mmCIF file of C-alpha atoms in Angstrom:
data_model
loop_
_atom_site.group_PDB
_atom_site.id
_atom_site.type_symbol
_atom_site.label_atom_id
_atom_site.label_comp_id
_atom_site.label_asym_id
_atom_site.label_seq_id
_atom_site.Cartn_x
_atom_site.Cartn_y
_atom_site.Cartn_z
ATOM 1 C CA UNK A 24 156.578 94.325 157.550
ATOM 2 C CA UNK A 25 154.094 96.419 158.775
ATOM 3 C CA UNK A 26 156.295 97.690 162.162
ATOM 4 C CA UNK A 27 159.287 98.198 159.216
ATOM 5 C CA UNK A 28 157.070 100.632 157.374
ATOM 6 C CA UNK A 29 155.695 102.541 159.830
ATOM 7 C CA UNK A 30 159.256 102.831 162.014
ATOM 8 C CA UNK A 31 159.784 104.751 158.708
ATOM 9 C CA UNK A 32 158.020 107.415 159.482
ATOM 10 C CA UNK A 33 160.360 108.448 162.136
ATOM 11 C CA UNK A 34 162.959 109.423 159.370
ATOM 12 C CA UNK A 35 160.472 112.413 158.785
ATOM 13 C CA UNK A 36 160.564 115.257 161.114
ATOM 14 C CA UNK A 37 156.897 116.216 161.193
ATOM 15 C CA UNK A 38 156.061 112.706 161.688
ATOM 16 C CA UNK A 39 158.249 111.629 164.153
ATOM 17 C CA UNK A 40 156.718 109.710 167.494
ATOM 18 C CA UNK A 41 153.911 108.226 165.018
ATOM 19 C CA UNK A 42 155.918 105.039 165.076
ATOM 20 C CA UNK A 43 156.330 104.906 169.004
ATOM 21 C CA UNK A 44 152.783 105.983 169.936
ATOM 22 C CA UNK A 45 151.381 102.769 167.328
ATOM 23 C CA UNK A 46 153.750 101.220 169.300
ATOM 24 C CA UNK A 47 152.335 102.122 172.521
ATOM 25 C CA UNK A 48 148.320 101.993 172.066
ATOM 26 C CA UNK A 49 148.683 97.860 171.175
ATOM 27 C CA UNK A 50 151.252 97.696 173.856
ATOM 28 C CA UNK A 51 149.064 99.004 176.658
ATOM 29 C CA UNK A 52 145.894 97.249 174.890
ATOM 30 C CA UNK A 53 148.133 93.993 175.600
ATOM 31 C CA UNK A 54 147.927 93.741 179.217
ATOM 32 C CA UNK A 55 143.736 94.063 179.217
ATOM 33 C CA UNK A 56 143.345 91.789 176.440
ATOM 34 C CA UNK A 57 145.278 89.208 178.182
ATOM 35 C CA UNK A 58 143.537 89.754 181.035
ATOM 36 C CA UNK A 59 140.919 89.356 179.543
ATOM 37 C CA UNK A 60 141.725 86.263 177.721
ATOM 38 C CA UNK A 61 142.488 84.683 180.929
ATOM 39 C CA UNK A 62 143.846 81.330 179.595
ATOM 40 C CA UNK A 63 139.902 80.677 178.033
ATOM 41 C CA UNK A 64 141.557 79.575 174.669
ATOM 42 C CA UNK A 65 143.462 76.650 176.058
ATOM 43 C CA UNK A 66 140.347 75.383 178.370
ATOM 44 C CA UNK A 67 138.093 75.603 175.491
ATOM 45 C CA UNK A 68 140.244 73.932 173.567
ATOM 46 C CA UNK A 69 140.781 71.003 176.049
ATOM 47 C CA UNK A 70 137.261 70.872 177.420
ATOM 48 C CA UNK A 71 136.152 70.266 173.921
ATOM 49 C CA UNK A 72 138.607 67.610 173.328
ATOM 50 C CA UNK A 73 137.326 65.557 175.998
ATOM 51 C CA UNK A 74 133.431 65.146 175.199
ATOM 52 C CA UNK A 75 132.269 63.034 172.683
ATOM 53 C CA UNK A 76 128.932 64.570 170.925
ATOM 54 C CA UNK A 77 128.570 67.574 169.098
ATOM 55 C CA UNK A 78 126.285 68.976 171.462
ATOM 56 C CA UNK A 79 128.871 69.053 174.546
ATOM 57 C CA UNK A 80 131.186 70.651 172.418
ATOM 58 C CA UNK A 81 128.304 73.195 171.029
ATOM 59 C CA UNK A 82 127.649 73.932 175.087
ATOM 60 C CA UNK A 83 131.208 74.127 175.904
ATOM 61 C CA UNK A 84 132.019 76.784 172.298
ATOM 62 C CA UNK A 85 128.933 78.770 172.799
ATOM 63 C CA UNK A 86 130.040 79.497 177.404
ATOM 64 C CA UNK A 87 133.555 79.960 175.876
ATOM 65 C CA UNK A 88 132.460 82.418 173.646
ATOM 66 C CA UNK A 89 130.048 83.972 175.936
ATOM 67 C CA UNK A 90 132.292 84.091 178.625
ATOM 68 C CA UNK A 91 135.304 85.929 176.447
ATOM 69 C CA UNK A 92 132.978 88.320 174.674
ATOM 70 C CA UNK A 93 131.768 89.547 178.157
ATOM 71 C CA UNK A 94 135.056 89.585 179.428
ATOM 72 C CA UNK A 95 137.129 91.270 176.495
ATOM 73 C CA UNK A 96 134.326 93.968 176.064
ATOM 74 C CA UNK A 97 134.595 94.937 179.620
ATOM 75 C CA UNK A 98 138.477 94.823 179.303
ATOM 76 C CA UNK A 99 138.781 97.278 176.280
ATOM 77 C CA UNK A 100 136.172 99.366 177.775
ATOM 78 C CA UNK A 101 137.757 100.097 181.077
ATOM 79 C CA UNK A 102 141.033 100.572 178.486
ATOM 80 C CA UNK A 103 139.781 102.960 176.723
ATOM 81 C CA UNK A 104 138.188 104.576 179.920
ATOM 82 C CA UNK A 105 141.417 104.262 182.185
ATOM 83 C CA UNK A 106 144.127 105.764 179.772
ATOM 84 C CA UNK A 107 141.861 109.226 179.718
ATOM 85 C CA UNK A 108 143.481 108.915 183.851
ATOM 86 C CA UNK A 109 147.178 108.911 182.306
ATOM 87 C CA UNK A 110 148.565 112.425 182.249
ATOM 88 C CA UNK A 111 148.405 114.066 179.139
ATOM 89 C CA UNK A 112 152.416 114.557 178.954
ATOM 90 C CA UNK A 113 153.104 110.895 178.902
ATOM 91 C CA UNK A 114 150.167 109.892 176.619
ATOM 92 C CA UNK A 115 148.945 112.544 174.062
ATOM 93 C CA UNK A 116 145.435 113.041 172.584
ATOM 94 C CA UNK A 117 146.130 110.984 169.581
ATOM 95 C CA UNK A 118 147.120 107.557 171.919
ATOM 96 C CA UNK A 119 144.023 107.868 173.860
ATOM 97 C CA UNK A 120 141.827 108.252 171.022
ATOM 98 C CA UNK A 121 143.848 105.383 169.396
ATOM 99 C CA UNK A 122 143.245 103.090 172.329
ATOM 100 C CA UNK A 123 139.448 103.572 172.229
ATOM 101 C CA UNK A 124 140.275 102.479 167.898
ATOM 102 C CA UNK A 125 142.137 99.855 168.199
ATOM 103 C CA UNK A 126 140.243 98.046 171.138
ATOM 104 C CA UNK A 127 138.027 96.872 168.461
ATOM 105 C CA UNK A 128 141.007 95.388 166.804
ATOM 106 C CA UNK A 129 141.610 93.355 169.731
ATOM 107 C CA UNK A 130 137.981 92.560 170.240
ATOM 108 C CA UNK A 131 137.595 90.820 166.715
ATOM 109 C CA UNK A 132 141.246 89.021 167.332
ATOM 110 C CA UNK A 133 140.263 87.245 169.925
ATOM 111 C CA UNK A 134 136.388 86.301 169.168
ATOM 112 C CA UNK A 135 138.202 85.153 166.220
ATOM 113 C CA UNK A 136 140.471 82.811 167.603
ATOM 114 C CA UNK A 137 138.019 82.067 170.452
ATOM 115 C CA UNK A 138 135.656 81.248 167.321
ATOM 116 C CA UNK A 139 138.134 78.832 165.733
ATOM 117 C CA UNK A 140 139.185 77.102 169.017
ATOM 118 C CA UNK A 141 136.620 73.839 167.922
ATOM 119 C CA UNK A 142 137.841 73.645 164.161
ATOM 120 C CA UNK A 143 141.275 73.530 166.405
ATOM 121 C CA UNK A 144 140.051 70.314 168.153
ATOM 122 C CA UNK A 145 139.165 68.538 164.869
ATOM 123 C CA UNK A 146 142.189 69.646 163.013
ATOM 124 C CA UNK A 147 140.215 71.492 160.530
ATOM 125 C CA UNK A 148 142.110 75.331 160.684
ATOM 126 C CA UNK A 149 142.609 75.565 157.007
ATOM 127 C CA UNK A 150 140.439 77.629 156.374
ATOM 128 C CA UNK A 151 140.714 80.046 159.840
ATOM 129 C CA UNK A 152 144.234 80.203 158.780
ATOM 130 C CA UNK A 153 143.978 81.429 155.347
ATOM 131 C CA UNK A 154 141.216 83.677 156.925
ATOM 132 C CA UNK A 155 143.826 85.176 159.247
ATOM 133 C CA UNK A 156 146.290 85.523 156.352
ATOM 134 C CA UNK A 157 143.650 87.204 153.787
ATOM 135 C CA UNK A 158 143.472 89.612 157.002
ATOM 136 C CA UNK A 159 146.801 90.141 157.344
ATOM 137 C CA UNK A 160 147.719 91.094 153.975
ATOM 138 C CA UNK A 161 144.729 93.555 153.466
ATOM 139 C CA UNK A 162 145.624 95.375 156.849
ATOM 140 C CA UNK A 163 149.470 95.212 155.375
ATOM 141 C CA UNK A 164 148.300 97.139 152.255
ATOM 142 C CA UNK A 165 146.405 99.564 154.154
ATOM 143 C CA UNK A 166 148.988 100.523 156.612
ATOM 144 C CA UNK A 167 151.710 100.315 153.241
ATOM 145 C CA UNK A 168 148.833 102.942 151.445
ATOM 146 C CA UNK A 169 148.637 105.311 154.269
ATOM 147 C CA UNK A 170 152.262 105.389 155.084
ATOM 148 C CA UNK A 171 152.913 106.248 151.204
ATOM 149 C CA UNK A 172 150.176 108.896 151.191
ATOM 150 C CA UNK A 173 150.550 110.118 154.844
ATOM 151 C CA UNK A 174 151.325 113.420 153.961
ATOM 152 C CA UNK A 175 147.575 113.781 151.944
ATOM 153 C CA UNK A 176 145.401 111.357 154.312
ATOM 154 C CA UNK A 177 143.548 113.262 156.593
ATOM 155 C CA UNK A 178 144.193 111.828 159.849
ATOM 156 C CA UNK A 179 146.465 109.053 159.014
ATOM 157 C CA UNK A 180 147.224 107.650 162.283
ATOM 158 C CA UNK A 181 144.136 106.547 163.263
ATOM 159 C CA UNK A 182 143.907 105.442 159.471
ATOM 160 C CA UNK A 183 146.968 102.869 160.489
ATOM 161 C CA UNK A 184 144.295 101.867 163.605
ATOM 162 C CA UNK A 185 141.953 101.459 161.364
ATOM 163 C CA UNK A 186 143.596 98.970 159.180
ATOM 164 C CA UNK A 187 143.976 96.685 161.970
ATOM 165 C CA UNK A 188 140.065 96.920 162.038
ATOM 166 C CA UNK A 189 140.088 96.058 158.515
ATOM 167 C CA UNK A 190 141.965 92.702 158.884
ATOM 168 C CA UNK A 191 140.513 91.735 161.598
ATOM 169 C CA UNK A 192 137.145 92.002 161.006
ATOM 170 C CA UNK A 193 137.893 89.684 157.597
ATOM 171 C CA UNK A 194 139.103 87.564 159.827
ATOM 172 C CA UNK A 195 136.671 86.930 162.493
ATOM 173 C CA UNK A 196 133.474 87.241 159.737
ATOM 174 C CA UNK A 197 135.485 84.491 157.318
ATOM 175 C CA UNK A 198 136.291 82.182 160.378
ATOM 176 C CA UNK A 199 132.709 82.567 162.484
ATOM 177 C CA UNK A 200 130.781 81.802 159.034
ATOM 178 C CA UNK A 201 133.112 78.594 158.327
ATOM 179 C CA UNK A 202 133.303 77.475 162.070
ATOM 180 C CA UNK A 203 129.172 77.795 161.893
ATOM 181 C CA UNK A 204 128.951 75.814 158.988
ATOM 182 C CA UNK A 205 130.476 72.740 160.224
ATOM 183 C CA UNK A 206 129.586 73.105 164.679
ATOM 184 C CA UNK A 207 126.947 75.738 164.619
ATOM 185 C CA UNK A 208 126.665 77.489 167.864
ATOM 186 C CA UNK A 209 124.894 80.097 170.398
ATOM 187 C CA UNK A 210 126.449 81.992 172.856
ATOM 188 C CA UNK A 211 125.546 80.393 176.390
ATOM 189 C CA UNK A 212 125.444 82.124 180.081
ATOM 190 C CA UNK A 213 125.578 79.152 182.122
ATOM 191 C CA UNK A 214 126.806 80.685 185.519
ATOM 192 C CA UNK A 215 127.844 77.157 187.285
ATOM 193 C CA UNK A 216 130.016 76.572 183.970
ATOM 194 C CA UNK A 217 131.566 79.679 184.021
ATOM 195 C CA UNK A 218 132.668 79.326 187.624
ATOM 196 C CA UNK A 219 134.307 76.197 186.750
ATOM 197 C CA UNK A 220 135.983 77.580 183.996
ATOM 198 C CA UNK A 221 137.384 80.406 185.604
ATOM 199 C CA UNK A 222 138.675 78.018 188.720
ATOM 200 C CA UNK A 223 140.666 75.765 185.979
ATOM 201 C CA UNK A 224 141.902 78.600 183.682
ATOM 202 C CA UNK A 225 143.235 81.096 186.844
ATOM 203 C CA UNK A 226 146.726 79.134 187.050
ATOM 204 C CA UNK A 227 146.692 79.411 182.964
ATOM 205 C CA UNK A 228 145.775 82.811 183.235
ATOM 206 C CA UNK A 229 148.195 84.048 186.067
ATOM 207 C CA UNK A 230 150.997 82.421 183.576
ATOM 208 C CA UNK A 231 149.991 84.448 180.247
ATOM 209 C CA UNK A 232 149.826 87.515 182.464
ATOM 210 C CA UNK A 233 153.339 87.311 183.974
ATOM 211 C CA UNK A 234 154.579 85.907 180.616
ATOM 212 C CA UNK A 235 152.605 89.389 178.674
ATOM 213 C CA UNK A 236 154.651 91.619 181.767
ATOM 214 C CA UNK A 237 157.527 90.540 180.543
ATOM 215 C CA UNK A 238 157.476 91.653 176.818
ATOM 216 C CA UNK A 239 155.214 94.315 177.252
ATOM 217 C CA UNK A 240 156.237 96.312 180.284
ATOM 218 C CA UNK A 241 159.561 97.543 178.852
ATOM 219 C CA UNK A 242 157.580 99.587 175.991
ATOM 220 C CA UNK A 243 155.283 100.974 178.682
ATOM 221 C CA UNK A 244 158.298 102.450 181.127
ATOM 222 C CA UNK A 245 160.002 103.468 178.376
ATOM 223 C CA UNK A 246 156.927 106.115 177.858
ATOM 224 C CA UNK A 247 156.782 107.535 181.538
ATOM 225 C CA UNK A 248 160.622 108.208 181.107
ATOM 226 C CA UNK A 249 161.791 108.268 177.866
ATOM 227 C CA UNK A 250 160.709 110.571 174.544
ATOM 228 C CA UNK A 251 158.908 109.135 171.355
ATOM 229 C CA UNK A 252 161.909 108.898 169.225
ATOM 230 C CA UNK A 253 163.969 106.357 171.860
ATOM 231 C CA UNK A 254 160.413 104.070 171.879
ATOM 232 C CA UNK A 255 160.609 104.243 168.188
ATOM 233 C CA UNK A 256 163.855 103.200 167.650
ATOM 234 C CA UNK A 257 163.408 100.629 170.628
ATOM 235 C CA UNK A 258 160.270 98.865 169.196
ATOM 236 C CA UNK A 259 161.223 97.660 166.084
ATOM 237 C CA UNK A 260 164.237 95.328 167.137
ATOM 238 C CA UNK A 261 162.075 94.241 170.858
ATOM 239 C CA UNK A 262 159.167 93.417 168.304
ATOM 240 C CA UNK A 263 160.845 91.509 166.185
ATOM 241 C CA UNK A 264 162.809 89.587 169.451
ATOM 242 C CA UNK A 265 159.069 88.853 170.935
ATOM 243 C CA UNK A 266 157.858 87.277 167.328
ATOM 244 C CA UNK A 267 161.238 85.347 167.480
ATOM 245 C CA UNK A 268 160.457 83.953 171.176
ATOM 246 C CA UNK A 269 156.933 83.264 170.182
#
């Protein structure tokens, strides 16, 4: 819904390219954050089911989540740092600052899911789930707001970043207050755990990566070689393939 509305734009001449540079910032955001992510979801996941007390799995949640917040911080820092390197002609002003926005989206996204990775383990993701839906819709009527009022909110692209913020952050507060509830947990450094971790998740990893190249990189070429209004139009129907292959 929300890649239908703002594609809409495009029928406007004065806003036209706003759809392909949304388009853009998440798409180059998607290679760090999987980087990033590294395959930690499924390891936590499967670590946890395999210990029997609540404290393992407290130990095992609080390195996960210490390990990905280090990890996904650095990634969307050097994102927002590296795209300033990308020439100006390819990626304007707005998509730069927009990275550096919309980094925190993808910061709360995944401490969210990395959050909810135990309640996955005992089959309790009610609640996470109508957390991530209650997200959804109120970053679906933000981006539905702007788009109405574009032409009087000031700034309204990085408005449409900032409703991803929104969600999110509804998200990951709803699901880290319900996940500490029933498994309360710390974050943990524990360096010899963390080695591990990263030895078992690399062939995980290496798989999410290529799998991310594949539906991502198309969207990125397109921008060194094509203009805004081709990445528009090509978005919306390879966005709605990807969500179909998913």
């Amino acid at each position: 819904i929300t890649i239908k509305v703002i594609t809409g734009l495009e029928a406007s001449p004065q806003y036209a390219g706003l759809p392909a540079d949304y388009r853009l910032v998440y798409a180059y955001l998607g290679f760090f954050g999987i980087v990033a992510d590294f395959g930690l979801f499924i390891i936590a996941v499967r670590e946890m089911a395999t210990v029997k007390t609540p404290q393992e799995q407290s130990f095992i949640l609080g390195n996960i989540y210490g390990m990905r917040m280090l990890t996904i911080i650095a990634a969307m820092a050097l994102a927002s740092l590296f795209v300033f390197l990308i020439p100006f002609e390819n990626y304007s002003w707005m998509v730069k600052v927009g990275v550096g926005i919309a980094a925190i989206t993808t910061v709360l996204t995944m401490m969210a899911s990395t959050t909810s990775s135990i309640l996955q383990v005992h089959l309790k993701m009610t609640q996470p789930t109508l957390a991530l839906i209650a997200g959804k819709i109120i970053m679906t009527i933000y981006i539905v707001l702007v788009v109405l009022y574009f032409d009087r909110v000031p700034y309204g692209f990085y408005h449409l970043l900032f409703a991803g913020i929104a969600g999110t952050l509804v998200t990951y507060i709803t699901t880290l207050r319900h996940t500490q509830h029933h498994f309360p947990f710390t974050p943990h450094y524990h360096l010899p755990y963390w080695k591990k971790v990263f030895t078992e998740a690399f062939p995980y990893g290496l798989a999410i990566i290529l799998s991310t190249l594949y539906f991502k990189i198309d969207v990125l070429l397109l921008s060194f070689f094509r203009d805004k209004q081709e990445i528009a139009i090509y978005g919306y129907p390879s966005t709605i393939v990807e969500l179909l292959s998913v």
